[in-house]
């Protein structure tokens, strides 16, 4: 993943620390001012890094209490987001059937061969 900006490096380091177990689910991250001192940067840079962690599903913020490591893992957060998108699409395409053709390969996984949307 190629990103520019020091805040991306800070975010990647914090993600590594979470994945390595230095910060466990429910643990608070150090205060932004402490992280800024630790990474020798500004609070703004730390805020941008934390926003990446929030977006990627690693942490959440409790206003006035700090930033905490999520109890669910990143994959489950992404999966829930995808489920919510599917539910929205289901409602949008009510009255239609989506036909999907897939092929499975033991080594390479599943391939989407094609789709067709038909009105019921």
XYZ file of C-alpha atoms in Angstrom:
120
model
C 0.000 0.000 0.000
C 1.671 3.136 -1.179
C 0.543 6.243 0.647
C 2.046 9.688 0.950
C 2.166 11.866 4.031
C 3.702 11.213 7.424
C 0.259 10.567 8.904
C -0.035 7.458 6.704
C 3.222 6.127 8.159
C 1.961 6.841 11.680
C -1.334 5.086 10.864
C 0.469 2.046 9.452
C 2.682 1.865 12.550
C -0.319 2.081 14.876
C -2.101 -0.628 12.860
C 0.987 -2.861 13.195
C 1.041 -2.257 16.937
C -2.658 -3.182 17.185
C -2.221 -6.299 15.032
C 0.858 -7.318 17.050
C -1.182 -7.124 20.268
C 0.536 -4.131 21.846
C -2.928 -2.558 22.014
C -5.674 -5.109 22.595
C -9.441 -4.783 22.019
C -10.940 -2.289 24.446
C -7.577 -0.688 25.260
C -7.312 3.072 24.906
C -4.640 4.431 22.601
C -2.283 6.942 24.219
C -3.599 10.526 24.231
C -3.047 12.442 21.003
C -0.525 14.756 22.657
C 1.464 11.699 23.852
C 1.358 10.128 20.382
C 2.468 13.440 18.854
C 5.468 13.539 21.200
C 6.231 9.850 20.582
C 6.162 10.263 16.780
C 7.751 13.739 16.954
C 4.929 15.337 14.992
C 1.894 17.575 15.428
C -1.495 16.679 16.874
C -3.011 17.351 13.446
C -0.865 14.587 11.945
C -1.976 12.234 14.748
C -5.632 13.175 14.173
C -5.299 12.335 10.460
C -3.631 9.010 11.323
C -6.397 8.155 13.802
C -9.017 8.995 11.168
C -7.438 6.335 8.931
C -7.653 3.812 11.789
C -11.315 4.697 12.300
C -12.068 4.393 8.586
C -10.305 1.034 8.366
C -12.173 -0.298 11.405
C -9.376 -0.576 13.954
C -10.471 2.020 16.533
C -13.398 4.150 17.643
C -13.554 7.460 19.507
C -15.533 8.158 22.671
C -15.892 11.942 22.865
C -14.105 13.164 25.972
C -12.758 9.688 26.822
C -10.245 8.922 24.072
C -9.638 6.520 21.220
C -10.129 2.796 21.824
C -9.217 -0.377 19.945
C -12.343 -2.025 18.544
C -13.337 -5.403 19.921
C -14.250 -6.727 16.493
C -11.536 -7.252 13.973
C -11.112 -5.238 10.796
C -12.458 -8.005 8.548
C -15.702 -8.297 10.466
C -16.145 -4.515 10.321
C -15.605 -4.557 6.545
C -17.968 -7.531 6.213
C -20.690 -5.696 8.185
C -20.232 -2.678 5.947
C -20.606 -4.893 2.859
C -23.731 -6.525 4.334
C -25.260 -3.096 4.945
C -24.511 -2.124 1.333
C -26.131 -5.352 0.086
C -29.250 -4.741 2.169
C -29.518 -1.275 0.636
C -29.085 -2.692 -2.864
C -31.670 -5.389 -2.151
C -34.246 -2.728 -1.332
C -33.259 -0.678 -4.386
C -33.629 -3.596 -6.800
C -36.822 -5.074 -5.359
C -38.722 -6.725 -8.193
C -35.576 -7.834 -10.008
C -33.557 -11.055 -10.037
C -29.783 -11.013 -10.347
C -28.361 -14.101 -12.034
C -24.681 -14.653 -11.336
C -22.304 -17.163 -12.877
C -19.158 -18.088 -10.957
C -16.343 -20.569 -11.351
C -14.362 -21.992 -8.444
C -10.702 -22.897 -8.648
C -8.976 -24.698 -5.778
C -5.803 -22.626 -6.095
C -7.054 -19.216 -7.161
C -10.454 -18.938 -5.491
C -13.744 -17.933 -7.077
C -14.149 -15.996 -10.312
C -17.161 -13.984 -11.389
C -17.997 -15.019 -14.940
C -20.984 -12.778 -15.504
C -24.216 -11.301 -14.190
C -27.631 -10.512 -15.609
C -30.380 -8.406 -14.039
C -33.953 -9.340 -14.997
C -37.265 -7.811 -13.952
C -39.667 -10.255 -12.310
